[in-house]
Amino acid sequence: MYDYEQIYREYDKKVLNYIRTRVSNLQDAEDIHTDVFTKVLQNLNTFDESKASISTWIYTIAHNKVIDFYRVNHESLPLELDTLGEAEPSYEENMGDDTLDILADALAKLSEKDRSIIILSYYGDYTLKETAEKMGISYNSCKMHHKAALEQLKGLLAGQI
């Protein structure tokens, strides 16, 4: 059985940072953060560790709550969320909690454009040409940003994973 207080202490700031990279208004982000941990508390007894790690489960809840926020408020989803749709833990299942946290922190340090290119390319499984079209930029610009983003990620992740 998992201890909610321990989970909250471990993921509180990480989840808020994750949400803040997707929602610009601090009050909205804090409201979503509250919704995430309310859902974690309400469903902790149904969590199945054979399906995903606890961090994958929590980040999936957070991702889906952010999407719900945009849907309820009839706002356009940021490109990175719109193209991914509902989060599915399968792409994260092979990564450990620490690795996911490090990767999320590194992605958050990229510019919005670079982060979107990486997410579309690797999580959305789009080619660079398709990514450029979705983002409304030239293919050459997309290639340049993709290369720069990978170099920046490489530097950010060096020795951490």
Coordinates of C-alpha atoms in Angstrom, one line a residue:
M1 CA 0.0 0.0 0.0
Y2 CA 1.2 3.5 -0.9
D3 CA 1.5 6.3 1.6
Y4 CA -0.3 9.4 0.2
E5 CA 1.6 11.8 2.3
Q6 CA 4.9 10.4 1.1
I7 CA 3.8 10.5 -2.5
Y8 CA 2.6 14.1 -2.1
R9 CA 6.0 15.1 -0.6
E10 CA 7.9 13.5 -3.4
Y11 CA 5.8 14.7 -6.3
D12 CA 4.2 17.9 -5.1
K13 CA 6.7 20.4 -6.7
K14 CA 7.5 18.1 -9.6
V15 CA 3.9 17.9 -10.7
L16 CA 3.4 21.6 -10.2
N17 CA 6.4 22.4 -12.4
Y18 CA 5.1 20.0 -15.0
I19 CA 1.7 21.7 -15.0
R20 CA 3.4 25.2 -15.0
T21 CA 5.2 24.4 -18.2
R22 CA 1.8 23.8 -19.8
V23 CA -0.5 26.4 -18.2
S24 CA 0.7 30.0 -18.0
N25 CA -1.6 31.2 -15.3
L26 CA -0.3 30.3 -11.8
Q27 CA -3.8 30.2 -10.2
D28 CA -5.0 27.8 -12.9
A29 CA -1.9 25.7 -12.5
E30 CA -2.4 25.5 -8.7
D31 CA -6.1 24.5 -9.2
I32 CA -5.1 21.7 -11.6
H33 CA -2.4 20.6 -9.2
T34 CA -5.0 20.3 -6.5
D35 CA -7.3 18.3 -8.8
V36 CA -4.4 16.0 -9.6
F37 CA -3.6 15.2 -6.0
T38 CA -7.3 14.9 -5.1
K39 CA -7.6 12.3 -7.8
V40 CA -4.5 10.5 -6.6
L41 CA -5.9 10.4 -3.1
Q42 CA -9.3 9.2 -4.3
N43 CA -7.8 6.4 -6.5
L44 CA -4.7 5.4 -4.7
N45 CA -6.3 2.2 -3.6
T46 CA -7.0 1.2 -7.2
F47 CA -3.4 2.0 -8.5
D48 CA -1.9 -1.1 -10.1
E49 CA 1.9 -1.1 -10.2
S50 CA 1.9 -3.9 -12.7
K51 CA 0.5 -1.5 -15.3
A52 CA 2.7 1.5 -14.7
S53 CA 5.1 3.1 -12.1
I54 CA 3.6 5.5 -9.6
S55 CA 5.2 8.5 -11.3
T56 CA 3.9 7.5 -14.7
W57 CA 0.4 7.2 -13.2
I58 CA 0.7 10.6 -11.5
Y59 CA 2.1 12.3 -14.5
T60 CA -0.7 10.7 -16.7
I61 CA -3.3 12.1 -14.3
A62 CA -1.6 15.6 -14.5
H63 CA -1.4 15.5 -18.3
N64 CA -5.1 14.5 -18.6
K65 CA -6.1 17.2 -16.1
V66 CA -4.3 19.9 -18.1
I67 CA -6.1 18.7 -21.3
D68 CA -9.4 18.8 -19.4
F69 CA -8.6 22.3 -18.3
Y70 CA -8.2 23.5 -21.9
R71 CA -11.3 21.6 -23.0
V72 CA -13.5 23.0 -20.2
N73 CA -12.3 26.6 -20.8
H74 CA -12.7 26.2 -24.6
E75 CA -9.2 27.4 -25.1
S76 CA -6.9 26.1 -27.8
L77 CA -4.6 23.3 -26.6
P78 CA -0.9 24.1 -26.8
L79 CA 0.5 22.3 -29.8
E80 CA 2.4 19.7 -27.7
L81 CA -0.8 18.7 -25.9
D82 CA -3.1 18.9 -28.9
T83 CA -1.1 16.5 -30.9
L84 CA -0.6 14.0 -28.1
G85 CA -4.2 13.8 -27.0
E86 CA -4.8 11.7 -23.9
A87 CA -1.7 10.5 -22.2
E88 CA -1.0 6.8 -22.2
P89 CA 1.6 5.4 -19.8
S90 CA 3.0 2.9 -22.3
Y91 CA 5.7 5.1 -23.7
E92 CA 7.0 5.8 -20.2
E93 CA 6.7 2.3 -18.7
N94 CA 10.3 1.3 -19.5
M95 CA 11.8 4.4 -17.9
G96 CA 12.4 4.7 -14.2
D97 CA 10.9 7.5 -12.0
D98 CA 14.2 9.3 -11.7
T99 CA 14.8 9.2 -15.5
L100 CA 11.4 10.6 -16.2
D101 CA 11.8 13.4 -13.8
I102 CA 15.2 14.3 -15.3
L103 CA 13.8 14.2 -18.8
A104 CA 10.8 16.3 -17.9
D105 CA 13.0 18.9 -16.2
A106 CA 15.3 19.0 -19.3
L107 CA 12.4 19.4 -21.7
A108 CA 10.9 22.2 -19.6
K109 CA 14.2 24.1 -20.1
L110 CA 13.8 24.1 -23.8
S111 CA 12.0 26.9 -25.6
E112 CA 8.3 26.2 -26.4
K113 CA 9.1 25.8 -30.1
D114 CA 12.0 23.4 -29.5
R115 CA 10.0 21.4 -26.9
S116 CA 7.1 21.1 -29.3
I117 CA 9.4 19.9 -32.1
I118 CA 11.0 17.3 -29.9
I119 CA 7.6 16.1 -28.5
L120 CA 6.1 15.9 -32.0
S121 CA 9.1 14.1 -33.4
Y122 CA 9.6 11.6 -30.6
Y123 CA 6.3 11.2 -28.8
G124 CA 4.0 12.1 -31.6
D125 CA 6.1 10.0 -34.1
Y126 CA 5.9 12.7 -36.8
T127 CA 8.6 13.2 -39.4
L128 CA 10.4 16.5 -39.4
K129 CA 8.5 17.5 -42.5
E130 CA 5.2 16.7 -40.8
T131 CA 6.3 18.5 -37.7
A132 CA 7.2 21.6 -39.7
E133 CA 3.8 21.5 -41.4
K134 CA 1.9 21.1 -38.1
M135 CA 3.9 24.0 -36.5
G136 CA 3.6 26.3 -39.6
I137 CA 7.3 26.7 -40.0
S138 CA 9.7 25.8 -42.9
Y139 CA 11.3 22.4 -43.0
N140 CA 14.8 24.0 -42.8
S141 CA 13.8 25.9 -39.7
C142 CA 12.4 22.8 -38.2
K143 CA 15.6 20.9 -38.9
M144 CA 17.7 23.7 -37.4
H145 CA 15.6 23.8 -34.2
H146 CA 15.5 20.0 -33.9
K147 CA 19.2 19.8 -34.1
A148 CA 19.7 22.6 -31.6
A149 CA 17.1 21.2 -29.2
L150 CA 18.8 17.8 -29.3
E151 CA 22.2 19.4 -28.6
Q152 CA 20.7 21.3 -25.7
L153 CA 19.1 18.2 -24.3
K154 CA 22.3 16.3 -24.7
G155 CA 24.1 19.0 -22.6
L156 CA 21.3 19.1 -20.0
L157 CA 21.2 15.3 -19.7
A158 CA 24.9 14.7 -19.7
G159 CA 25.9 12.5 -16.8
Q160 CA 22.3 12.6 -15.3
I161 CA 20.8 9.5 -17.0

